[in-house]
Amino acid sequence: QVQPVESGGGLVQAGGSLRLSCAASGRTFSSYAMGWFRQAPGKEREFVAAIRRSAGATYYADSVKGRFTISRDNVKNTVYLQMNSLKPEDTAVYYCAAKMRGLTSGFDVRSNYDDWGQGTQVTVSS
């Protein structure tokens, strides 16, 4: 029902910033919980951040707290991930995920999400 499309990835120096965007088609975007996951070569896909559909509550992995901010614009049907103070260990393919009808728990669980984007590469040089 929704097709997330990520953009905004690229190469950045350590300490720099990037803003990822996830455009999600669908007339009921505001009813979706949205999440960001990432996967580095040779590692499992890990949770990064999520945002609830209505209340706007956000959730973050410990590794990115204080540096990353997830937000959404329901008019543009877009979710963002503002990444500041980037570190080389942030290098990964970043995926956007959507859960129809929202979530109240399990925001960090891959199988809870219905639709996934193809990912966008983020590379942080030291």
Coordinates of C-alpha atoms in Angstrom, one line a residue:
Q1 CA 0.0 0.0 0.0
V2 CA 3.0 2.3 0.5
Q3 CA 6.3 2.3 -1.4
P4 CA 9.1 4.0 0.5
V5 CA 11.8 5.6 -1.5
E6 CA 15.0 6.8 0.3
S7 CA 17.3 9.6 -0.8
G8 CA 19.9 11.8 0.6
G9 CA 22.7 9.3 1.2
G10 CA 26.3 10.0 0.1
L11 CA 29.8 10.5 1.3
V12 CA 30.6 12.8 4.2
Q13 CA 33.5 13.4 6.5
A14 CA 33.5 12.4 10.1
G15 CA 31.8 15.0 12.2
G16 CA 29.6 16.1 9.3
S17 CA 25.9 15.9 8.7
L18 CA 23.4 14.4 6.3
R19 CA 19.7 14.4 6.1
L20 CA 18.0 11.3 4.7
S21 CA 14.5 11.5 3.2
C22 CA 12.0 8.8 2.8
A23 CA 9.1 9.6 0.5
A24 CA 6.2 7.2 1.0
S25 CA 3.3 7.0 -1.3
G26 CA -0.1 6.4 0.1
R27 CA -3.1 8.5 1.0
T28 CA -3.0 7.4 4.6
F29 CA 0.6 8.2 5.3
S30 CA -0.2 9.8 8.6
S31 CA -1.5 6.5 9.9
Y32 CA 1.9 4.7 9.4
A33 CA 4.6 4.2 11.9
M34 CA 7.9 4.9 10.2
G35 CA 11.3 3.5 11.0
W36 CA 14.9 3.7 9.9
F37 CA 17.2 0.7 9.9
R38 CA 20.8 0.3 8.7
Q39 CA 23.0 -2.5 7.6
A40 CA 26.8 -2.5 7.3
P41 CA 28.7 -5.1 5.3
G42 CA 29.0 -8.3 7.2
K43 CA 26.6 -7.2 9.9
E44 CA 23.0 -7.7 10.7
R45 CA 20.4 -5.0 9.9
E46 CA 19.9 -2.9 13.0
F47 CA 17.3 -0.5 14.2
V48 CA 18.2 3.2 14.1
A49 CA 15.1 5.3 14.8
A50 CA 11.3 5.3 14.6
I51 CA 8.4 7.7 14.9
R52 CA 4.8 7.0 15.9
R53 CA 2.0 7.9 13.5
S54 CA 0.1 10.4 15.6
A55 CA 1.6 11.3 18.9
G56 CA 5.0 12.0 17.4
A57 CA 6.9 10.0 20.0
T58 CA 10.3 9.0 18.7
Y59 CA 12.6 6.1 19.5
Y60 CA 16.3 5.7 18.9
A61 CA 19.0 3.1 19.2
D62 CA 21.5 3.9 21.9
S63 CA 24.3 4.2 19.3
V64 CA 22.6 7.3 17.7
K65 CA 20.9 9.0 20.6
G66 CA 21.8 12.7 20.8
R67 CA 23.1 12.7 17.2
F68 CA 20.2 11.6 15.0
T69 CA 16.7 13.0 14.8
I70 CA 13.7 11.4 13.1
S71 CA 10.8 13.6 12.0
R72 CA 7.9 13.5 9.6
D73 CA 6.0 15.8 7.3
N74 CA 2.6 14.3 6.7
V75 CA 1.7 16.9 4.1
K76 CA 4.7 15.8 2.0
N77 CA 4.3 12.1 2.9
T78 CA 8.0 12.1 3.9
V79 CA 10.0 11.0 6.9
Y80 CA 13.4 12.4 7.6
L81 CA 16.5 11.3 9.4
Q82 CA 18.8 14.2 10.4
M83 CA 22.2 12.7 11.1
N84 CA 24.8 14.9 12.9
S85 CA 28.2 14.3 14.3
L86 CA 28.6 11.4 11.9
K87 CA 31.1 8.7 12.7
P88 CA 32.8 6.1 10.4
E89 CA 30.8 3.4 12.2
D90 CA 27.6 5.0 10.9
T91 CA 28.6 3.8 7.4
A92 CA 25.9 1.5 6.2
V93 CA 23.0 1.2 3.8
Y94 CA 20.0 2.9 5.4
Y95 CA 16.5 1.6 4.9
C96 CA 13.2 3.2 5.5
A97 CA 10.3 1.1 6.7
A98 CA 6.6 1.7 7.1
K99 CA 4.0 0.0 9.3
M100 CA 0.4 0.5 8.4
R101 CA -1.9 1.4 11.3
G102 CA 1.0 2.3 13.4
L103 CA 2.8 0.6 16.3
T104 CA 2.6 0.9 20.0
S105 CA 5.6 -1.3 20.7
G106 CA 8.3 -3.3 18.9
F107 CA 9.5 -0.3 16.9
D108 CA 12.9 -1.9 16.6
V109 CA 11.6 -5.2 15.2
R110 CA 12.1 -5.7 11.4
S111 CA 9.2 -8.1 11.0
N112 CA 6.7 -5.5 12.4
Y113 CA 7.1 -3.4 9.4
D114 CA 5.0 -3.9 6.2
D115 CA 6.9 -2.1 3.5
W116 CA 10.6 -1.3 2.9
G117 CA 12.6 0.9 0.6
Q118 CA 15.6 -0.2 -1.4
G119 CA 18.1 1.7 0.8
T120 CA 20.5 4.5 0.4
Q121 CA 24.2 4.3 1.0
V122 CA 25.8 6.5 3.7
T123 CA 29.6 6.5 3.9
V124 CA 31.5 8.4 6.6
S125 CA 35.2 8.9 6.0
S126 CA 37.6 9.3 8.9

